mmCIF file of C-alpha atoms and ligand atoms in Angstrom:
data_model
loop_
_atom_site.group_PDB
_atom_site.id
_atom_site.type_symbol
_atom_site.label_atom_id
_atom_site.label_comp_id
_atom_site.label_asym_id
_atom_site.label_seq_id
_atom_site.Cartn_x
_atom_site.Cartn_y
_atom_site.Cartn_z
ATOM 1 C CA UNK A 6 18.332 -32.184 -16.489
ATOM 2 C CA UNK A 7 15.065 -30.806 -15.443
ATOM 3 C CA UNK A 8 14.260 -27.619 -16.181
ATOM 4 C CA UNK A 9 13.178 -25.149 -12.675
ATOM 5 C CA UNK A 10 9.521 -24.639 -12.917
ATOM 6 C CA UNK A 11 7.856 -21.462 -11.681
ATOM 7 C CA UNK A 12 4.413 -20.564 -10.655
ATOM 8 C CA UNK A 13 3.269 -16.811 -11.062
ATOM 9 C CA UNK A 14 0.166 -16.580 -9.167
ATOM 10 C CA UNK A 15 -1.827 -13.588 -11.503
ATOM 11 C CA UNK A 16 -1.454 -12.252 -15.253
ATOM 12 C CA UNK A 17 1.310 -9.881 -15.454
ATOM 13 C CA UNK A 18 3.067 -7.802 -18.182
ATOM 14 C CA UNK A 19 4.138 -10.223 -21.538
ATOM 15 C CA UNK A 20 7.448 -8.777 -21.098
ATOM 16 C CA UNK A 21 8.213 -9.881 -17.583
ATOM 17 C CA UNK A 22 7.055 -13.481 -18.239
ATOM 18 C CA UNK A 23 9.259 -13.693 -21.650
ATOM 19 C CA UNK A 24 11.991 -12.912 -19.512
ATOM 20 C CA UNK A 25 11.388 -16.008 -16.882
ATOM 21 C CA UNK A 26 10.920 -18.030 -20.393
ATOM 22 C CA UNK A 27 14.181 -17.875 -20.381
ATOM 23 C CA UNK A 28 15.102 -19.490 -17.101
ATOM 24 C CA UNK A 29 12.413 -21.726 -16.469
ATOM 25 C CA UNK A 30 8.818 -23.149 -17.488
ATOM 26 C CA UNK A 31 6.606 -20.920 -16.677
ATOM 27 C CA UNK A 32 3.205 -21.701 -15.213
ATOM 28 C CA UNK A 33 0.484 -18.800 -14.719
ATOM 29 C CA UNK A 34 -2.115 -18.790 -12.964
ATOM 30 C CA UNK A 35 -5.345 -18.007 -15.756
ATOM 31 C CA UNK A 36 -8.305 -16.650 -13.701
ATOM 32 C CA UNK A 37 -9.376 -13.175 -12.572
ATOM 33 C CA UNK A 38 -9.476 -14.069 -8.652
ATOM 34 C CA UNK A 39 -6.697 -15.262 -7.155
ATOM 35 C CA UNK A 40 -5.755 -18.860 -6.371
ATOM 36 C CA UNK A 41 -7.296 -20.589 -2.904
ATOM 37 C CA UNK A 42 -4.512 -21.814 -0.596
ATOM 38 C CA UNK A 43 -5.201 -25.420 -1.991
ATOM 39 C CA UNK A 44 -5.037 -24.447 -5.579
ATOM 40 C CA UNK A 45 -1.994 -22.512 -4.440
ATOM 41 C CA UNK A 46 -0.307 -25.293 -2.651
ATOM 42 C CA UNK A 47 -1.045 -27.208 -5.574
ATOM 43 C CA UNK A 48 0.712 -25.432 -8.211
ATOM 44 C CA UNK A 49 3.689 -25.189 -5.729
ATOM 45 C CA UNK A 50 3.668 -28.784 -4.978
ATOM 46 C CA UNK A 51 6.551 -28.885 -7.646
ATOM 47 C CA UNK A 52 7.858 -25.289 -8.234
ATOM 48 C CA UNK A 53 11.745 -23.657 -7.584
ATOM 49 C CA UNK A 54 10.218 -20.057 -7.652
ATOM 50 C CA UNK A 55 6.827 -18.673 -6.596
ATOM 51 C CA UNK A 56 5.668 -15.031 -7.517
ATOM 52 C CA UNK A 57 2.898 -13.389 -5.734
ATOM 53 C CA UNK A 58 1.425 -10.430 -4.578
ATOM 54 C CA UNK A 59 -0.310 -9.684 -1.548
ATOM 55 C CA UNK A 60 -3.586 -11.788 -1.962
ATOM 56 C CA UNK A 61 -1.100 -14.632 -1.761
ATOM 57 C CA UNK A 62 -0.925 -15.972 1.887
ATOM 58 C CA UNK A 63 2.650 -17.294 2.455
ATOM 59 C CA UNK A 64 2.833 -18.936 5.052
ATOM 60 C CA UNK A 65 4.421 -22.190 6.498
ATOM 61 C CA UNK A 66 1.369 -24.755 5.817
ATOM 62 C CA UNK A 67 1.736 -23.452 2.400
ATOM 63 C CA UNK A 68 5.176 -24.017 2.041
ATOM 64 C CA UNK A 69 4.737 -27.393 3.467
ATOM 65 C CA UNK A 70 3.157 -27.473 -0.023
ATOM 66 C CA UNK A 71 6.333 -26.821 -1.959
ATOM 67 C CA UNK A 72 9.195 -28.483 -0.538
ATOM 68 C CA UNK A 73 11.224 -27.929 -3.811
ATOM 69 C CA UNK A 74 10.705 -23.924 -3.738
ATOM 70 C CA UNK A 75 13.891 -21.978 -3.961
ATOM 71 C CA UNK A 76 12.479 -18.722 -4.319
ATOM 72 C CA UNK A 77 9.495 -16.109 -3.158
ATOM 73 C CA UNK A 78 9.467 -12.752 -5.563
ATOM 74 C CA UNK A 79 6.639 -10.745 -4.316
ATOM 75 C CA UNK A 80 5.371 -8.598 -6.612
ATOM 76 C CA UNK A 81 5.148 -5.565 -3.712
ATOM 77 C CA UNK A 82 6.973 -3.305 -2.079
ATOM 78 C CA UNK A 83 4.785 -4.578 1.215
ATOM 79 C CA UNK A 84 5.417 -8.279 2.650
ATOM 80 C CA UNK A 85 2.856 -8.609 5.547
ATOM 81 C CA UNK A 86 1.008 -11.760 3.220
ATOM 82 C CA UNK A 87 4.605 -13.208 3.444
ATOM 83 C CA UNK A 88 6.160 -15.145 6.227
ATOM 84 C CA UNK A 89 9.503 -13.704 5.865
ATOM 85 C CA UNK A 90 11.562 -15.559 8.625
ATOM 86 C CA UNK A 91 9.560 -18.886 7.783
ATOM 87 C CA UNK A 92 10.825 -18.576 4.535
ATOM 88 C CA UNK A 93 14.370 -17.931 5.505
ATOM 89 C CA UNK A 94 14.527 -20.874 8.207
ATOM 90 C CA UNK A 95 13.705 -23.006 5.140
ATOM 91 C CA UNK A 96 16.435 -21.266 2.885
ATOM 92 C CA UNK A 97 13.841 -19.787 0.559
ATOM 93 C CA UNK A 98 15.006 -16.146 -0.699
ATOM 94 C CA UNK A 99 12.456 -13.303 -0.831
ATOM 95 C CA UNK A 100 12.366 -10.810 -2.898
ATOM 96 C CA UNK A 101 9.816 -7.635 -3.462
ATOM 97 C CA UNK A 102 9.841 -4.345 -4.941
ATOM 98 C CA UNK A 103 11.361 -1.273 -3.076
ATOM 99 C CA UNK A 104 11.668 2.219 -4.124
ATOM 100 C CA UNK A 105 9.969 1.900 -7.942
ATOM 101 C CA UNK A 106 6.725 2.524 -7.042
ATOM 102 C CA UNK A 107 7.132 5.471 -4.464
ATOM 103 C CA UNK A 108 6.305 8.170 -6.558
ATOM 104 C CA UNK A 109 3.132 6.712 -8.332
ATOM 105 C CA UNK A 110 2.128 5.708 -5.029
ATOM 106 C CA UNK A 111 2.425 9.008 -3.147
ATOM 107 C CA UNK A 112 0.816 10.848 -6.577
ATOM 108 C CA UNK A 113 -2.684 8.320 -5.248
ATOM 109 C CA UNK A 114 -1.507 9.740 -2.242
ATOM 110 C CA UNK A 115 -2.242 13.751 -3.268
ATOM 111 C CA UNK A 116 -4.868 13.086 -5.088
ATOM 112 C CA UNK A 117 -6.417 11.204 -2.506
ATOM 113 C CA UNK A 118 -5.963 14.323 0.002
ATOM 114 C CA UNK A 119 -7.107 16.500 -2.455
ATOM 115 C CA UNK A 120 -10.671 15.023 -3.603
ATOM 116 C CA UNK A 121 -11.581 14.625 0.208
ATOM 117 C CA UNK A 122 -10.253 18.175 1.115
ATOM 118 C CA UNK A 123 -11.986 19.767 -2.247
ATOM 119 C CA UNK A 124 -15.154 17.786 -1.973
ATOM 120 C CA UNK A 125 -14.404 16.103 -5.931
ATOM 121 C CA UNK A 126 -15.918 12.802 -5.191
ATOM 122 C CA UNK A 127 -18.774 14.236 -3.401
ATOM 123 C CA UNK A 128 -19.293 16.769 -5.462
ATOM 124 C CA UNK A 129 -19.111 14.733 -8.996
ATOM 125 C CA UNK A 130 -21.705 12.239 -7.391
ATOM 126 C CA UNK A 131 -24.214 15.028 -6.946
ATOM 127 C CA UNK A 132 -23.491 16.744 -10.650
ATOM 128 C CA UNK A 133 -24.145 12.881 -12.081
ATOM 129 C CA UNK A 134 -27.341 12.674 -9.617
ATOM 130 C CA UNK A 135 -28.543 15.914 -11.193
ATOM 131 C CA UNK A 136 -27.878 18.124 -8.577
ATOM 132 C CA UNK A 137 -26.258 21.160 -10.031
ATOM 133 C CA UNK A 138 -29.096 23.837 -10.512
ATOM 134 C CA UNK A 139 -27.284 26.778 -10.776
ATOM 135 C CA UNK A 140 -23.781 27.508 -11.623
ATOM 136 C CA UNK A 141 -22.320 29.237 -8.676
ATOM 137 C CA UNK A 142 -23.286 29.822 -5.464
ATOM 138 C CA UNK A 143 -20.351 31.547 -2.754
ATOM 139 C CA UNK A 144 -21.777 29.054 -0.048
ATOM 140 C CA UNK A 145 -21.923 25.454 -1.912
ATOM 141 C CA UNK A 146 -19.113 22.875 -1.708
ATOM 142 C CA UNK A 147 -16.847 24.860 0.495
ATOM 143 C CA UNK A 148 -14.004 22.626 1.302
ATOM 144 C CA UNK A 149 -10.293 22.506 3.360
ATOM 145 C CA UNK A 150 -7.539 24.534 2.166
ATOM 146 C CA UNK A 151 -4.552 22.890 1.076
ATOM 147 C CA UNK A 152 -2.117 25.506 0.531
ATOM 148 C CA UNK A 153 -0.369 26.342 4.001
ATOM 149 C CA UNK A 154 -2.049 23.665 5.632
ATOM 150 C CA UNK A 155 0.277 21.244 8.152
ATOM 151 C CA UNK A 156 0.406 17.505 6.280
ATOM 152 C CA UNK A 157 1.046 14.647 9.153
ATOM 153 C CA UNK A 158 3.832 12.055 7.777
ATOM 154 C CA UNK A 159 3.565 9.329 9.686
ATOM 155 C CA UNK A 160 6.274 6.646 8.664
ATOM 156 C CA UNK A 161 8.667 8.494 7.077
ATOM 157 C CA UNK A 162 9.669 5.948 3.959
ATOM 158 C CA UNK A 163 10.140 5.973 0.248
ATOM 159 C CA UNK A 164 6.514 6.614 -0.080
ATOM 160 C CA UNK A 165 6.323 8.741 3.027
ATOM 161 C CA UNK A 166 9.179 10.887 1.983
ATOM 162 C CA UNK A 167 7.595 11.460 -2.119
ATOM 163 C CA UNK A 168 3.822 12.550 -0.107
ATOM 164 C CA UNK A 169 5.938 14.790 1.938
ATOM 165 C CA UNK A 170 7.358 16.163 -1.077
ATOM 166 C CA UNK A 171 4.166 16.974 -2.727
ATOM 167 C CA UNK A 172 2.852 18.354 0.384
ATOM 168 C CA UNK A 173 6.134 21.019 0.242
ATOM 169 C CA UNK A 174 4.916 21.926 -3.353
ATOM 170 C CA UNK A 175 1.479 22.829 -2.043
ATOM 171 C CA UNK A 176 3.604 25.533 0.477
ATOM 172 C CA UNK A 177 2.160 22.793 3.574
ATOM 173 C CA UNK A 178 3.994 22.744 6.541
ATOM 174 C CA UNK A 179 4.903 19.261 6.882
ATOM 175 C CA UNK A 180 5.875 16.940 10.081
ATOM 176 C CA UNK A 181 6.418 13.816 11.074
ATOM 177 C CA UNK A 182 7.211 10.548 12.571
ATOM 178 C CA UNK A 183 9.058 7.512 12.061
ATOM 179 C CA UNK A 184 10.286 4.669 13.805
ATOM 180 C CA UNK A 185 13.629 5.956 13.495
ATOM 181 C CA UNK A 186 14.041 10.290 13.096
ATOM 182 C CA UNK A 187 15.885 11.247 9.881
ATOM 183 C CA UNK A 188 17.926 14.321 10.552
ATOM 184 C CA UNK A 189 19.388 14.442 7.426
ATOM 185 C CA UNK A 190 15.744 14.649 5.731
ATOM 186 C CA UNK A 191 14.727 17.366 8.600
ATOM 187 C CA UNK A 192 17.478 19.183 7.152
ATOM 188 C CA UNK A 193 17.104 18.987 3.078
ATOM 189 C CA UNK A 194 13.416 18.938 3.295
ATOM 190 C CA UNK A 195 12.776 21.581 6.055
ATOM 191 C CA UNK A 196 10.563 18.294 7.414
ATOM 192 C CA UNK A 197 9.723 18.561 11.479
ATOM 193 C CA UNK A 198 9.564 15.513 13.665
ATOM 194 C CA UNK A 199 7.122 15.185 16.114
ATOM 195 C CA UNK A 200 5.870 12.485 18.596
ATOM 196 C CA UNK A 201 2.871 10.809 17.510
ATOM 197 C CA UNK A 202 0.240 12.766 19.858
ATOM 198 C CA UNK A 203 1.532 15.908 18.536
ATOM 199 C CA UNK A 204 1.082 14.908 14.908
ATOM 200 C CA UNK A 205 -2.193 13.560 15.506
ATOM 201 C CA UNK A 206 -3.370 17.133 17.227
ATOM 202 C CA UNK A 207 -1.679 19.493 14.901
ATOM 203 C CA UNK A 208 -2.144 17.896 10.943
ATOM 204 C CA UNK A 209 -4.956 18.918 8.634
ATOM 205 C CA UNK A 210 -4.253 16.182 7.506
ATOM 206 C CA UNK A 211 -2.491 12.666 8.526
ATOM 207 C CA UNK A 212 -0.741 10.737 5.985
ATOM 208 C CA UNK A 213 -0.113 6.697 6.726
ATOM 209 C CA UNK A 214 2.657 5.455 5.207
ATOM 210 C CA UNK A 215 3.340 2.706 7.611
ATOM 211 C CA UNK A 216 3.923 -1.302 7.232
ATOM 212 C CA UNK A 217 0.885 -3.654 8.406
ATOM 213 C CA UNK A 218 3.040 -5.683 11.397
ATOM 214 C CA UNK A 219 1.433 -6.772 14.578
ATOM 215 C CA UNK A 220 2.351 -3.035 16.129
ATOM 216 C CA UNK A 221 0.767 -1.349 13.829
ATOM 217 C CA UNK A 222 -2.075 -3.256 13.500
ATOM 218 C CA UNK A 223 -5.173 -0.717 14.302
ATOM 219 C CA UNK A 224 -2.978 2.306 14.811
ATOM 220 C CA UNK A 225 -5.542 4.466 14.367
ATOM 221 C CA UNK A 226 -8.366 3.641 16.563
ATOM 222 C CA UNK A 227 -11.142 4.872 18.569
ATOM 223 C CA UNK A 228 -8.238 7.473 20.782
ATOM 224 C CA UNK A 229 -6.203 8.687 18.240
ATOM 225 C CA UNK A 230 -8.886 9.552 16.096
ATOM 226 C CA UNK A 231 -10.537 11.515 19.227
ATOM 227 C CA UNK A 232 -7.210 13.273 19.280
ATOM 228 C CA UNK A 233 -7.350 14.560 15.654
ATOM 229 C CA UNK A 234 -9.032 18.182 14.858
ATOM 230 C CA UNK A 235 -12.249 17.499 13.862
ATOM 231 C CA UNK A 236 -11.647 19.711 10.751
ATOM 232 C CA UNK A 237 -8.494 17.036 10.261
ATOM 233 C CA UNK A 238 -8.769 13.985 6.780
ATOM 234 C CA UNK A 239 -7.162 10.947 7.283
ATOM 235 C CA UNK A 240 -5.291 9.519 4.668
ATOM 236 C CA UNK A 241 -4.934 6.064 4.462
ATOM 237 C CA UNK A 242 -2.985 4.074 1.600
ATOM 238 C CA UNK A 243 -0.375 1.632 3.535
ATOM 239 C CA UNK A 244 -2.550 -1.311 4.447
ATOM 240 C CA UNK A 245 -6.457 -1.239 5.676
ATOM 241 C CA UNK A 246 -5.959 -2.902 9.206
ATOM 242 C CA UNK A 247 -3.578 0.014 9.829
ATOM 243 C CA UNK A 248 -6.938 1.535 10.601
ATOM 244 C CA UNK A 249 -10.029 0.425 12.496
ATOM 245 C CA UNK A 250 -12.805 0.859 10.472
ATOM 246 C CA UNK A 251 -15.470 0.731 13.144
ATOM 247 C CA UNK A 252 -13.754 3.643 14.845
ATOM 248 C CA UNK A 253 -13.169 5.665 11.793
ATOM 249 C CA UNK A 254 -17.100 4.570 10.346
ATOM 250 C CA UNK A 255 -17.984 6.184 14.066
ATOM 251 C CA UNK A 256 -15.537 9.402 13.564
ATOM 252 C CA UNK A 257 -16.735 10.028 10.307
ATOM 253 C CA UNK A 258 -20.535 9.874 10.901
ATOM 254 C CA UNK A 259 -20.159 11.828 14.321
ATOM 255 C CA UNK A 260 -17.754 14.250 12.714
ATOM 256 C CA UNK A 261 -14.845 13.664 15.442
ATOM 257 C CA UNK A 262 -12.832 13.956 11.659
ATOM 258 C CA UNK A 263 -14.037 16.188 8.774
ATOM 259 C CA UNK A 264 -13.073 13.084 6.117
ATOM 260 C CA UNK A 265 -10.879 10.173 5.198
ATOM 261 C CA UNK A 266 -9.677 9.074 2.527
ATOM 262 C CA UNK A 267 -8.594 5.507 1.812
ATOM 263 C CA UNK A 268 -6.967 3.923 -0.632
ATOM 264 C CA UNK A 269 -6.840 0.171 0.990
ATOM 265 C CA UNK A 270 -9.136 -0.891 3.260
ATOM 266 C CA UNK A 271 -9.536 -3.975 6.205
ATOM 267 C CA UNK A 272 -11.541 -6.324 4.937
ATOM 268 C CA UNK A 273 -9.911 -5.708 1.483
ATOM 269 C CA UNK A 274 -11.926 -6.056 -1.357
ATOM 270 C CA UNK A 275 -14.225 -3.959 0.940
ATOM 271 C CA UNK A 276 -17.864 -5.477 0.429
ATOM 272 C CA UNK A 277 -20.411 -3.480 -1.069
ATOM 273 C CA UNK A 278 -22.820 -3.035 1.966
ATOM 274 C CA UNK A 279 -19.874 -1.555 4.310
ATOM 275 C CA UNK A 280 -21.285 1.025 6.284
ATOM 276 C CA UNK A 281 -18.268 3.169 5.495
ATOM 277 C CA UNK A 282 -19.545 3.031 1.843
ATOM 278 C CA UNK A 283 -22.877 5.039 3.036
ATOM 279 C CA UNK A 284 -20.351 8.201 3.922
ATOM 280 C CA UNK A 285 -20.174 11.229 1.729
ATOM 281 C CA UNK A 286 -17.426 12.396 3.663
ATOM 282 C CA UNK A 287 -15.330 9.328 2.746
ATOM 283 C CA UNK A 288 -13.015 8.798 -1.004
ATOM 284 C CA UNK A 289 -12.306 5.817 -1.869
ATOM 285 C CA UNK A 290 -10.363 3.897 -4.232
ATOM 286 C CA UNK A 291 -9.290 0.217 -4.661
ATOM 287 C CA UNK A 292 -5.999 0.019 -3.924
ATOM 288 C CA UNK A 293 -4.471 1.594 -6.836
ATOM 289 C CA UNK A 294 -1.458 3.326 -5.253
ATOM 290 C CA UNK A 295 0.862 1.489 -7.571
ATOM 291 C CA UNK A 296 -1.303 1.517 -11.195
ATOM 292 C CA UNK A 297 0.655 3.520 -13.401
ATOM 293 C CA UNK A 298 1.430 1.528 -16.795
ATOM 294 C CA UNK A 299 4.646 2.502 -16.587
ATOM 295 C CA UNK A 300 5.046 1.497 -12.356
ATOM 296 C CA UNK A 301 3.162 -1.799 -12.718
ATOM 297 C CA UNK A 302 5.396 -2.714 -15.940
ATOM 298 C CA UNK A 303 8.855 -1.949 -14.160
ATOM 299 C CA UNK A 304 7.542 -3.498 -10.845
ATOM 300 C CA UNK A 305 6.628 -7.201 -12.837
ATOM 301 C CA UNK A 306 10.429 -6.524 -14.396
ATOM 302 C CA UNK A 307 11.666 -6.335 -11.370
ATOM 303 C CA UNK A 308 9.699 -8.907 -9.764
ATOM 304 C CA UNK A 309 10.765 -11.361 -12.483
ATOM 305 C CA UNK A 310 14.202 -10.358 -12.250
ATOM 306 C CA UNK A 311 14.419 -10.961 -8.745
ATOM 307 C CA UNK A 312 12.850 -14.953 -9.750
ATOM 308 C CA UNK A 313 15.261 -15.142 -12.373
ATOM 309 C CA UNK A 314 18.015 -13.977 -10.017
ATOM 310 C CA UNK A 315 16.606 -16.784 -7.045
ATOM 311 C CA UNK A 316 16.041 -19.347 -9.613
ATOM 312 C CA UNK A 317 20.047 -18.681 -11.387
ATOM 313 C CA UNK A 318 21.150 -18.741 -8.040
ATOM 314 C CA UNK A 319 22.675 -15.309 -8.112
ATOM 315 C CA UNK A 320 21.728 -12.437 -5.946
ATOM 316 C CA UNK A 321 18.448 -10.744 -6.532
ATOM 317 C CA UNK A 322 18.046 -6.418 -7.083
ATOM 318 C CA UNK A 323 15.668 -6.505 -4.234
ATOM 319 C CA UNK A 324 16.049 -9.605 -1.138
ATOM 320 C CA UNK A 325 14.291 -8.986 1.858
ATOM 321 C CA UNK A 326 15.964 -11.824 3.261
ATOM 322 C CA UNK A 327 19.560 -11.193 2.249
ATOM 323 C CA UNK A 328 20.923 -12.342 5.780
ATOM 324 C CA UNK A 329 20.280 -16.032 4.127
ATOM 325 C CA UNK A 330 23.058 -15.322 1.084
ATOM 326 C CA UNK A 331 26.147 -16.786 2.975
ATOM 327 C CA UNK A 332 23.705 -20.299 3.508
ATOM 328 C CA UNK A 333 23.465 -20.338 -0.041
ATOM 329 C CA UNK A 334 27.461 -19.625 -1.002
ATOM 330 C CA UNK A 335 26.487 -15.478 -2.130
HETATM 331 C C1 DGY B 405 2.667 -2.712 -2.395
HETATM 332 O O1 DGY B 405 3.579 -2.691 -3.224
HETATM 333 O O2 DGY B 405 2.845 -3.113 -1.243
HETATM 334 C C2 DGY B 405 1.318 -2.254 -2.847
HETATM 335 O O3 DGY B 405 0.391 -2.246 -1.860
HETATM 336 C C3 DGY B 405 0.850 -3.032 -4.052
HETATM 337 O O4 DGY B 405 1.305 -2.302 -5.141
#
């Protein structure tokens, strides 16, 4: 019998790739960038299992690629590179990576809010430039207060709910919105829910915690950033085209918003002559919500275990297309 074959599309932890060892040959992909959509397609041409992360496009010319392929594992808690329902009209489980990397994520998330409302990027680029001449002065680098402030949730989630959390340490009053209101988190968390115009207008600062789907796609534009206090920091690290960065590059350098912060951006690597790069009032990291040793080591376990799972024929931890089980007899 042949053995399955899988394809794992970028260099992950030894441990997670001795454990597909033992269900399959493994195949990974060498280089630093990613594979194209032909050299995907051609390392599928032959593979049962397939795991990517979200600079893999999934979609159904690429799976035209793999007719053999059994099983996605996404190596992410998000799925917009993945053609879910493609996958499941063609049988093809998916799995991804709830819940472990909430807290790592959200702890970006602070810090994030924290550098833009205390100035740190700013202000470390001008101690490096040479700037610091004296050592105090009561009027430089005066920046937002934190403590009591009101912290905007919106998309209240695994992630949403840990930022929320750390926003409740730092005495902020938090509120929010969600697709659908969470009464039972109002309650334990002393969390308010709000409609979205009212969050907008009343946070110091607006959290997004949202998925990237065709609704959400631009949420914040040109309005709802002309709705925000123009003391108010965005805080973006869902998915870049969550925002539009011509609006917030305009908002930013006419001061509708005191600062963003961004941890994921639209185009994503963002290129190095952006004009949103020319902002001091702008933090900005590349996409490292996730990149704790410990979170990136458990989220390639569980990505593997998922494959394993797919490729065994057994259910995986984490399906986000579990209505396909009773096609395949689980
Ligand atoms: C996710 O899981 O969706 C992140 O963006 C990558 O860690």
């Amino acid at each position: 019998m042949i053995n399955p074959r899988v394809f794992v599309s970028r260099k992950i932890f030894p441990e997670a790739l001795e454990l597909l060892s033992q269900v399959a040959e493994v195949d990974v992909w060498p280089d630093e960038l990613p594979p194209n959509p032909q050299e995907l397609g051609n390392k599928i041409a032959n593979a049962d299992g397939l795991l990517t992360t979200i600079m893999d496009r999934i979609d159904a010319s690429i799976l035209d690629r793999a007719p053999r392929l059994k099983v996605i594992s996404q190596l992410a808690v998000g799925l917009d590179n993945v053609d879910v329902e493609e996958a499941s009209r063609r049988g093809i489980l998916v799995g991804f990576t709830p819940g472990i990397l909430s807290k790592a994520t959200a702890d970006v998330g602070f810090a994030l809010l924290l550098s833009a409302a205390r100035r740190i990027g700013e202000s470390e680029r001008w101690v490096r430039a040479g700037g610091w001449e004296m050592s105090f002065h009561p009027m430089y680098w005066l920046g937002a207060e934190v403590n009591g402030a009101t912290l905007g949730i919106v998309g209240l989630g695994q992630i949403g709910l840990e930022m929320a959390k750390r926003g409740l340490g730092f005495d902020m009053r938090v509120i929010y919105h969600s697709r659908t209101r969470k009464p039972e988190l109002e309650e334990k968390y002393g969390l308010e829910y709000v409609p979205p115009q009212e969050l907008l207008s009343e946070s110091d600062f607006v959290s997004l915690h949202i998925p990237l789907t065709p609704e959400t796609r631009h949420f914040i534009s040109e309005p709802e950033l002309r709705m925000m206090k123009p003391t108010a920091i965005l805080i973006n690290l869902a998915r870049g085209p969550v925002v539009d960065p011509k609006a917030l590059y305009t908002a930013l350098s006419e001061k509708w918003i005191q600062a963003a912060a961004l941890d994921v951006t639209d185009p994503e690597p963002i290129p190095p002559d952006d004009p949103l790069l020319t902002l001091d009032n702008l933090v900005i990291t590349p996409h490292i919500g996730s990149a704790s040793v410990s979170t990136r080591r458990e989220m390639c376990m569980v990505a593997a275990r998922n494959l394993a799972a797919g490729i065994r024929g057994e259910k995986m931890e984490h399906c986000a297309n579990p209505e396909i089980y009773p096609s395949k007899g689980l």
